[in-house]
Amino acid sequence: LGMLLKLGQRVAIKFEGASPVGKIIVESDNDGKVRGYVANPKADVATEGTIDLKAFFGEKGYMRVVKDLRLPKLYESVVPFVAGDMGQNLTHYLRQSEQIGSFATIGVKVDDENKVLTAGGLLLQIIPGAKYKEGAMEMLEARLQEMPPIEDMLLEGKTAEDILAELFQEDYYKILAVRPLVFDCPCSLERSKQAILALGRDEIMNILATEGKAEVDCHFCHKQFVVDQDALEELLFTFI
């Protein structure tokens, strides 16, 4: 989804529900930079070799999509889980909330210790206004459903290019760009100060009186930032 955005825009997907896992949050931009975290990574949830969202979050779990499009307000949409499979839920969101003809498949393979062996996904989407051979989307969707799960193909050593070639077969297609995915967390001391500023004057004064400093932990990369007494007092001046 991040690759579909414009420069400087970001998208976040939050999986939530009644679960010891708490919530799962993933973020991405259009340059292949991603980050994410699990609120309670040590939660004991059966996986049986793959990830089942309904097993994680219960029947009332839901997916929240938040987009920062550099507009005054964030775009936000919430859809309930329609299946345990991530791809089916993403497909449902794209078709219902964004009204875009889409089909997504996402797979994760984990070992007996719940360590990820491989993970990947594939998104088919109609470009608005483009001309297509009638039934092309349905044909590709049917082919994809007949192929082995994407996580199995990746585990066998197949590349993204191999999977595309198997999907399109003799049909013409062109790879426009290849972008590697990289973990990137833009957290910083300045962002930590802004987060503290959002707590309000009274809470900052309380931190000064009781702790004398504030410690901010990043959930994504686990970096810790310390905002000392001088910095907290400087933040108070913004309320004058």
PDB file of C-alpha atoms in Angstrom:
ATOM      1  CA  LEU A   1       0.000   0.000   0.000  1.00  0.00           C
ATOM      2  CA  GLY A   2       2.863   2.342   0.704  1.00  0.00           C
ATOM      3  CA  MET A   3       4.109   2.019  -2.865  1.00  0.00           C
ATOM      4  CA  LEU A   4       0.775   3.414  -4.104  1.00  0.00           C
ATOM      5  CA  LEU A   5       1.298   6.689  -2.239  1.00  0.00           C
ATOM      6  CA  LYS A   6       3.013   9.877  -3.331  1.00  0.00           C
ATOM      7  CA  LEU A   7       6.342  11.154  -2.019  1.00  0.00           C
ATOM      8  CA  GLY A   8       6.150  12.087   1.653  1.00  0.00           C
ATOM      9  CA  GLN A   9       2.877  10.257   2.305  1.00  0.00           C
ATOM     10  CA  ARG A  10       2.563   7.375   4.790  1.00  0.00           C
ATOM     11  CA  VAL A  11       0.097   4.599   5.570  1.00  0.00           C
ATOM     12  CA  ALA A  12      -0.433   2.682   8.800  1.00  0.00           C
ATOM     13  CA  ILE A  13      -2.469  -0.484   9.327  1.00  0.00           C
ATOM     14  CA  LYS A  14      -3.550  -1.441  12.821  1.00  0.00           C
ATOM     15  CA  PHE A  15      -4.922  -4.879  13.703  1.00  0.00           C
ATOM     16  CA  GLU A  16      -6.908  -4.777  16.940  1.00  0.00           C
ATOM     17  CA  GLY A  17      -9.372  -6.806  18.958  1.00  0.00           C
ATOM     18  CA  ALA A  18      -9.854  -8.804  22.153  1.00  0.00           C
ATOM     19  CA  SER A  19      -6.516 -10.547  22.346  1.00  0.00           C
ATOM     20  CA  PRO A  20      -3.517 -10.978  24.637  1.00  0.00           C
ATOM     21  CA  VAL A  21      -1.478  -9.787  21.642  1.00  0.00           C
ATOM     22  CA  GLY A  22      -2.960  -6.313  22.181  1.00  0.00           C
ATOM     23  CA  LYS A  23      -2.517  -4.818  18.728  1.00  0.00           C
ATOM     24  CA  ILE A  24      -0.246  -5.041  15.713  1.00  0.00           C
ATOM     25  CA  ILE A  25       0.792  -1.862  13.890  1.00  0.00           C
ATOM     26  CA  VAL A  26       2.680  -1.617  10.602  1.00  0.00           C
ATOM     27  CA  GLU A  27       3.657   1.548   8.731  1.00  0.00           C
ATOM     28  CA  SER A  28       5.113   2.258   5.304  1.00  0.00           C
ATOM     29  CA  ASP A  29       5.842   5.076   2.879  1.00  0.00           C
ATOM     30  CA  ASN A  30       6.204   5.078  -0.908  1.00  0.00           C
ATOM     31  CA  ASP A  31       9.956   4.492  -0.761  1.00  0.00           C
ATOM     32  CA  GLY A  32       9.889   0.978   0.696  1.00  0.00           C
ATOM     33  CA  LYS A  33      10.587   2.098   4.262  1.00  0.00           C
ATOM     34  CA  VAL A  34       8.627   0.043   6.773  1.00  0.00           C
ATOM     35  CA  ARG A  35       8.349  -0.365  10.517  1.00  0.00           C
ATOM     36  CA  GLY A  36       5.994  -2.177  12.866  1.00  0.00           C
ATOM     37  CA  TYR A  37       5.513  -3.664  16.283  1.00  0.00           C
ATOM     38  CA  VAL A  38       3.378  -6.051  18.316  1.00  0.00           C
ATOM     39  CA  ALA A  39       2.079  -4.603  21.585  1.00  0.00           C
ATOM     40  CA  ASN A  40       2.652  -7.875  23.441  1.00  0.00           C
ATOM     41  CA  PRO A  41       5.062 -10.052  21.423  1.00  0.00           C
ATOM     42  CA  LYS A  42       5.288 -12.659  24.200  1.00  0.00           C
ATOM     43  CA  ALA A  43       1.558 -13.434  24.166  1.00  0.00           C
ATOM     44  CA  ASP A  44       0.823 -17.159  23.948  1.00  0.00           C
ATOM     45  CA  VAL A  45      -1.313 -17.547  20.804  1.00  0.00           C
ATOM     46  CA  ALA A  46      -1.425 -20.745  18.727  1.00  0.00           C
ATOM     47  CA  THR A  47      -0.295 -20.188  15.128  1.00  0.00           C
ATOM     48  CA  GLU A  48      -0.124 -23.677  13.591  1.00  0.00           C
ATOM     49  CA  GLY A  49       2.566 -22.585  11.165  1.00  0.00           C
ATOM     50  CA  THR A  50       0.851 -19.447   9.881  1.00  0.00           C
ATOM     51  CA  ILE A  51      -0.885 -16.264  11.069  1.00  0.00           C
ATOM     52  CA  ASP A  52      -4.653 -16.302  11.615  1.00  0.00           C
ATOM     53  CA  LEU A  53      -6.022 -12.869  12.486  1.00  0.00           C
ATOM     54  CA  LYS A  54      -9.243 -14.221  13.963  1.00  0.00           C
ATOM     55  CA  ALA A  55      -7.253 -16.566  16.188  1.00  0.00           C
ATOM     56  CA  PHE A  56      -5.182 -13.596  17.292  1.00  0.00           C
ATOM     57  CA  PHE A  57      -7.920 -11.020  17.781  1.00  0.00           C
ATOM     58  CA  GLY A  58     -11.200 -12.912  18.084  1.00  0.00           C
ATOM     59  CA  GLU A  59     -14.364 -12.761  16.014  1.00  0.00           C
ATOM     60  CA  LYS A  60     -14.794  -9.034  16.725  1.00  0.00           C
ATOM     61  CA  GLY A  61     -11.321  -8.054  15.561  1.00  0.00           C
ATOM     62  CA  TYR A  62     -10.929  -5.253  13.063  1.00  0.00           C
ATOM     63  CA  MET A  63      -8.434  -3.537  10.795  1.00  0.00           C
ATOM     64  CA  ARG A  64      -7.872   0.217  10.927  1.00  0.00           C
ATOM     65  CA  VAL A  65      -6.162   1.933   7.975  1.00  0.00           C
ATOM     66  CA  VAL A  66      -4.773   5.430   8.520  1.00  0.00           C
ATOM     67  CA  LYS A  67      -3.215   7.453   5.706  1.00  0.00           C
ATOM     68  CA  ASP A  68      -1.185  10.622   6.100  1.00  0.00           C
ATOM     69  CA  LEU A  69      -1.677  12.285   2.715  1.00  0.00           C
ATOM     70  CA  ARG A  70      -0.180  15.613   3.835  1.00  0.00           C
ATOM     71  CA  LEU A  71      -3.652  17.083   4.202  1.00  0.00           C
ATOM     72  CA  PRO A  72      -5.129  18.894   7.236  1.00  0.00           C
ATOM     73  CA  LYS A  73      -6.830  15.670   8.347  1.00  0.00           C
ATOM     74  CA  LEU A  74      -5.732  12.053   8.291  1.00  0.00           C
ATOM     75  CA  TYR A  75      -7.717   9.592   6.155  1.00  0.00           C
ATOM     76  CA  GLU A  76      -9.026   6.774   8.351  1.00  0.00           C
ATOM     77  CA  SER A  77     -11.139   3.702   7.657  1.00  0.00           C
ATOM     78  CA  VAL A  78     -12.141   0.806   9.900  1.00  0.00           C
ATOM     79  CA  VAL A  79     -13.326  -2.580   8.626  1.00  0.00           C
ATOM     80  CA  PRO A  80     -14.096  -5.744  10.621  1.00  0.00           C
ATOM     81  CA  PHE A  81     -12.234  -8.957   9.877  1.00  0.00           C
ATOM     82  CA  VAL A  82     -14.074 -11.020   7.305  1.00  0.00           C
ATOM     83  CA  ALA A  83     -11.581 -13.895   7.513  1.00  0.00           C
ATOM     84  CA  GLY A  84      -8.496 -15.020   9.382  1.00  0.00           C
ATOM     85  CA  ASP A  85      -6.341 -14.464   6.305  1.00  0.00           C
ATOM     86  CA  MET A  86      -4.581 -11.085   6.003  1.00  0.00           C
ATOM     87  CA  GLY A  87      -4.951 -10.973   2.226  1.00  0.00           C
ATOM     88  CA  GLN A  88      -8.701 -11.503   2.314  1.00  0.00           C
ATOM     89  CA  ASN A  89      -9.130  -8.696   4.846  1.00  0.00           C
ATOM     90  CA  LEU A  90      -6.993  -6.324   2.793  1.00  0.00           C
ATOM     91  CA  THR A  91      -8.948  -7.225  -0.355  1.00  0.00           C
ATOM     92  CA  HIS A  92     -12.200  -6.533   1.496  1.00  0.00           C
ATOM     93  CA  TYR A  93     -10.925  -3.142   2.664  1.00  0.00           C
ATOM     94  CA  LEU A  94      -9.762  -2.065  -0.820  1.00  0.00           C
ATOM     95  CA  ARG A  95     -13.009  -3.122  -2.471  1.00  0.00           C
ATOM     96  CA  GLN A  96     -15.366  -1.739   0.163  1.00  0.00           C
ATOM     97  CA  SER A  97     -13.636   1.362   1.515  1.00  0.00           C
ATOM     98  CA  GLU A  98     -11.579   2.545  -1.451  1.00  0.00           C
ATOM     99  CA  GLN A  99     -13.896   1.122  -4.132  1.00  0.00           C
ATOM    100  CA  ILE A 100     -10.946  -0.200  -6.156  1.00  0.00           C
ATOM    101  CA  GLY A 101     -10.963  -3.538  -7.958  1.00  0.00           C
ATOM    102  CA  SER A 102      -8.261  -5.428  -6.075  1.00  0.00           C
ATOM    103  CA  PHE A 103      -7.076  -8.835  -4.958  1.00  0.00           C
ATOM    104  CA  ALA A 104      -4.398  -9.381  -2.339  1.00  0.00           C
ATOM    105  CA  THR A 105      -2.651 -12.461  -1.040  1.00  0.00           C
ATOM    106  CA  ILE A 106      -0.371 -12.306   1.991  1.00  0.00           C
ATOM    107  CA  GLY A 107       1.420 -15.189   3.641  1.00  0.00           C
ATOM    108  CA  VAL A 108       3.648 -15.794   6.630  1.00  0.00           C
ATOM    109  CA  LYS A 109       5.382 -19.027   7.556  1.00  0.00           C
ATOM    110  CA  VAL A 110       6.624 -19.562  11.103  1.00  0.00           C
ATOM    111  CA  ASP A 111       8.527 -22.418  12.742  1.00  0.00           C
ATOM    112  CA  ASP A 112       7.717 -24.333  15.941  1.00  0.00           C
ATOM    113  CA  GLU A 113       9.167 -21.483  18.010  1.00  0.00           C
ATOM    114  CA  ASN A 114       6.993 -18.915  16.177  1.00  0.00           C
ATOM    115  CA  LYS A 115       9.977 -17.383  14.412  1.00  0.00           C
ATOM    116  CA  VAL A 116       9.217 -16.089  10.927  1.00  0.00           C
ATOM    117  CA  LEU A 117      10.687 -18.284   8.200  1.00  0.00           C
ATOM    118  CA  THR A 118       9.378 -16.251   5.298  1.00  0.00           C
ATOM    119  CA  ALA A 119       6.742 -13.612   4.580  1.00  0.00           C
ATOM    120  CA  GLY A 120       5.461 -11.859   1.491  1.00  0.00           C
ATOM    121  CA  GLY A 121       2.470 -10.683  -0.446  1.00  0.00           C
ATOM    122  CA  LEU A 122       1.120  -9.812  -3.859  1.00  0.00           C
ATOM    123  CA  LEU A 123      -1.451  -7.149  -4.726  1.00  0.00           C
ATOM    124  CA  LEU A 124      -3.397  -7.041  -7.988  1.00  0.00           C
ATOM    125  CA  GLN A 125      -5.177  -3.755  -8.610  1.00  0.00           C
ATOM    126  CA  ILE A 126      -6.989  -2.073 -11.473  1.00  0.00           C
ATOM    127  CA  ILE A 127      -5.581   1.320 -12.425  1.00  0.00           C
ATOM    128  CA  PRO A 128      -8.523   3.735 -12.800  1.00  0.00           C
ATOM    129  CA  GLY A 129      -8.978   4.831 -16.422  1.00  0.00           C
ATOM    130  CA  ALA A 130      -6.656   2.202 -17.899  1.00  0.00           C
ATOM    131  CA  LYS A 131      -7.797  -0.140 -20.659  1.00  0.00           C
ATOM    132  CA  TYR A 132      -7.779  -3.885 -19.975  1.00  0.00           C
ATOM    133  CA  LYS A 133      -8.698  -7.039 -21.786  1.00  0.00           C
ATOM    134  CA  GLU A 134     -12.169  -8.007 -20.602  1.00  0.00           C
ATOM    135  CA  GLY A 135     -11.965 -10.450 -17.710  1.00  0.00           C
ATOM    136  CA  ALA A 136      -8.224  -9.905 -17.212  1.00  0.00           C
ATOM    137  CA  MET A 137      -8.527  -9.196 -13.488  1.00  0.00           C
ATOM    138  CA  GLU A 138     -10.736 -12.218 -12.872  1.00  0.00           C
ATOM    139  CA  MET A 139      -8.352 -14.433 -14.885  1.00  0.00           C
ATOM    140  CA  LEU A 140      -5.313 -13.344 -12.875  1.00  0.00           C
ATOM    141  CA  GLU A 141      -7.194 -13.737  -9.609  1.00  0.00           C
ATOM    142  CA  ALA A 142      -8.210 -17.287 -10.573  1.00  0.00           C
ATOM    143  CA  ARG A 143      -4.634 -18.151 -11.544  1.00  0.00           C
ATOM    144  CA  LEU A 144      -3.302 -16.800  -8.271  1.00  0.00           C
ATOM    145  CA  GLN A 145      -5.771 -18.866  -6.282  1.00  0.00           C
ATOM    146  CA  GLU A 146      -4.660 -21.995  -8.165  1.00  0.00           C
ATOM    147  CA  MET A 147      -0.986 -21.356  -7.387  1.00  0.00           C
ATOM    148  CA  PRO A 148       0.609 -22.550  -4.124  1.00  0.00           C
ATOM    149  CA  PRO A 149       0.404 -20.124  -1.189  1.00  0.00           C
ATOM    150  CA  ILE A 150       2.872 -17.298  -1.676  1.00  0.00           C
ATOM    151  CA  GLU A 151       4.716 -18.120   1.552  1.00  0.00           C
ATOM    152  CA  ASP A 152       5.333 -21.676   0.277  1.00  0.00           C
ATOM    153  CA  MET A 153       6.700 -20.385  -3.028  1.00  0.00           C
ATOM    154  CA  LEU A 154       9.024 -17.983  -1.218  1.00  0.00           C
ATOM    155  CA  LEU A 155      10.147 -20.755   1.125  1.00  0.00           C
ATOM    156  CA  GLU A 156      11.063 -22.818  -1.932  1.00  0.00           C
ATOM    157  CA  GLY A 157      13.399 -20.023  -2.991  1.00  0.00           C
ATOM    158  CA  LYS A 158      11.263 -18.427  -5.704  1.00  0.00           C
ATOM    159  CA  THR A 159      11.790 -14.712  -6.235  1.00  0.00           C
ATOM    160  CA  ALA A 160       9.135 -12.062  -6.816  1.00  0.00           C
ATOM    161  CA  GLU A 161      10.070 -12.131 -10.503  1.00  0.00           C
ATOM    162  CA  ASP A 162       9.576 -15.926 -10.604  1.00  0.00           C
ATOM    163  CA  ILE A 163       6.109 -15.599  -9.087  1.00  0.00           C
ATOM    164  CA  LEU A 164       5.105 -12.861 -11.547  1.00  0.00           C
ATOM    165  CA  ALA A 165       6.263 -14.970 -14.492  1.00  0.00           C
ATOM    166  CA  GLU A 166       4.209 -17.919 -13.240  1.00  0.00           C
ATOM    167  CA  LEU A 167       1.185 -15.692 -12.698  1.00  0.00           C
ATOM    168  CA  PHE A 168       1.175 -13.889 -16.066  1.00  0.00           C
ATOM    169  CA  GLN A 169       2.401 -16.911 -18.085  1.00  0.00           C
ATOM    170  CA  GLU A 170       2.262 -15.900 -21.783  1.00  0.00           C
ATOM    171  CA  ASP A 171       0.491 -12.597 -21.108  1.00  0.00           C
ATOM    172  CA  TYR A 172       2.557  -9.434 -21.596  1.00  0.00           C
ATOM    173  CA  TYR A 173       3.676  -7.548 -18.530  1.00  0.00           C
ATOM    174  CA  LYS A 174       6.450  -5.093 -17.720  1.00  0.00           C
ATOM    175  CA  ILE A 175       8.314  -4.514 -14.459  1.00  0.00           C
ATOM    176  CA  LEU A 176       8.393  -0.745 -13.999  1.00  0.00           C
ATOM    177  CA  ALA A 177      10.510  -0.557 -10.857  1.00  0.00           C
ATOM    178  CA  VAL A 178      12.106  -2.682  -8.162  1.00  0.00           C
ATOM    179  CA  ARG A 179      12.373  -1.251  -4.661  1.00  0.00           C
ATOM    180  CA  PRO A 180      13.828  -3.132  -1.701  1.00  0.00           C
ATOM    181  CA  LEU A 181      11.982  -3.040   1.620  1.00  0.00           C
ATOM    182  CA  VAL A 182      14.031  -1.662   4.509  1.00  0.00           C
ATOM    183  CA  PHE A 183      13.278  -1.151   8.181  1.00  0.00           C
ATOM    184  CA  ASP A 184      13.361   2.552   8.928  1.00  0.00           C
ATOM    185  CA  CYS A 185      12.220   4.352  12.059  1.00  0.00           C
ATOM    186  CA  PRO A 186      12.111   8.171  11.950  1.00  0.00           C
ATOM    187  CA  CYS A 187      11.899   8.540  15.728  1.00  0.00           C
ATOM    188  CA  SER A 188      14.080  11.271  17.246  1.00  0.00           C
ATOM    189  CA  LEU A 189      14.561  13.421  20.323  1.00  0.00           C
ATOM    190  CA  GLU A 190      12.590  16.218  18.657  1.00  0.00           C
ATOM    191  CA  ARG A 191       9.636  13.903  17.974  1.00  0.00           C
ATOM    192  CA  SER A 192       9.809  12.772  21.595  1.00  0.00           C
ATOM    193  CA  LYS A 193       9.578  16.385  22.731  1.00  0.00           C
ATOM    194  CA  GLN A 194       6.523  16.915  20.520  1.00  0.00           C
ATOM    195  CA  ALA A 195       4.884  13.839  22.062  1.00  0.00           C
ATOM    196  CA  ILE A 196       5.494  15.223  25.551  1.00  0.00           C
ATOM    197  CA  LEU A 197       4.199  18.634  24.478  1.00  0.00           C
ATOM    198  CA  ALA A 198       0.914  16.971  23.484  1.00  0.00           C
ATOM    199  CA  LEU A 199       0.452  15.861  27.120  1.00  0.00           C
ATOM    200  CA  GLY A 200      -0.284  19.447  28.105  1.00  0.00           C
ATOM    201  CA  ARG A 201       1.122  21.976  30.552  1.00  0.00           C
ATOM    202  CA  ASP A 202      -0.188  20.359  33.756  1.00  0.00           C
ATOM    203  CA  GLU A 203       1.248  16.934  32.939  1.00  0.00           C
ATOM    204  CA  ILE A 204       4.655  18.416  32.030  1.00  0.00           C
ATOM    205  CA  MET A 205       4.706  20.310  35.332  1.00  0.00           C
ATOM    206  CA  ASN A 206       3.831  17.088  37.143  1.00  0.00           C
ATOM    207  CA  ILE A 207       6.731  15.265  35.424  1.00  0.00           C
ATOM    208  CA  LEU A 208       9.095  18.062  36.455  1.00  0.00           C
ATOM    209  CA  ALA A 209       7.896  17.916  40.051  1.00  0.00           C
ATOM    210  CA  THR A 210       7.994  14.130  40.431  1.00  0.00           C
ATOM    211  CA  GLU A 211      10.690  12.894  38.053  1.00  0.00           C
ATOM    212  CA  GLY A 212      12.675  15.888  36.910  1.00  0.00           C
ATOM    213  CA  LYS A 213      13.005  14.360  33.446  1.00  0.00           C
ATOM    214  CA  ALA A 214      11.018  12.277  30.939  1.00  0.00           C
ATOM    215  CA  GLU A 215      12.053   9.043  29.279  1.00  0.00           C
ATOM    216  CA  VAL A 216      10.424   8.150  25.955  1.00  0.00           C
ATOM    217  CA  ASP A 217      10.729   4.630  24.537  1.00  0.00           C
ATOM    218  CA  CYS A 218      10.071   4.007  20.838  1.00  0.00           C
ATOM    219  CA  HIS A 219       7.808   0.965  20.406  1.00  0.00           C
ATOM    220  CA  PHE A 220       9.130   0.381  16.892  1.00  0.00           C
ATOM    221  CA  CYS A 221      12.937   0.385  17.287  1.00  0.00           C
ATOM    222  CA  HIS A 222      13.272   0.422  21.097  1.00  0.00           C
ATOM    223  CA  LYS A 223      15.463   3.516  21.163  1.00  0.00           C
ATOM    224  CA  GLN A 224      15.166   5.533  24.356  1.00  0.00           C
ATOM    225  CA  PHE A 225      15.198   9.319  24.466  1.00  0.00           C
ATOM    226  CA  VAL A 226      15.689  11.334  27.651  1.00  0.00           C
ATOM    227  CA  VAL A 227      14.152  14.792  27.836  1.00  0.00           C
ATOM    228  CA  ASP A 228      15.954  16.518  30.708  1.00  0.00           C
ATOM    229  CA  GLN A 229      14.779  19.218  33.085  1.00  0.00           C
ATOM    230  CA  ASP A 230      16.024  22.107  30.931  1.00  0.00           C
ATOM    231  CA  ALA A 231      14.211  20.724  27.865  1.00  0.00           C
ATOM    232  CA  LEU A 232      10.977  20.228  29.831  1.00  0.00           C
ATOM    233  CA  GLU A 233      11.110  23.777  31.144  1.00  0.00           C
ATOM    234  CA  GLU A 234      11.670  25.000  27.612  1.00  0.00           C
ATOM    235  CA  LEU A 235       8.544  23.137  26.485  1.00  0.00           C
ATOM    236  CA  LEU A 236       6.540  24.966  29.174  1.00  0.00           C
ATOM    237  CA  PHE A 237       7.311  28.284  27.493  1.00  0.00           C
ATOM    238  CA  THR A 238       5.143  27.240  24.508  1.00  0.00           C
ATOM    239  CA  PHE A 239       2.065  27.516  26.774  1.00  0.00           C
ATOM    240  CA  ILE A 240       2.791  31.135  27.715  1.00  0.00           C
TER     241      ILE A 240
END
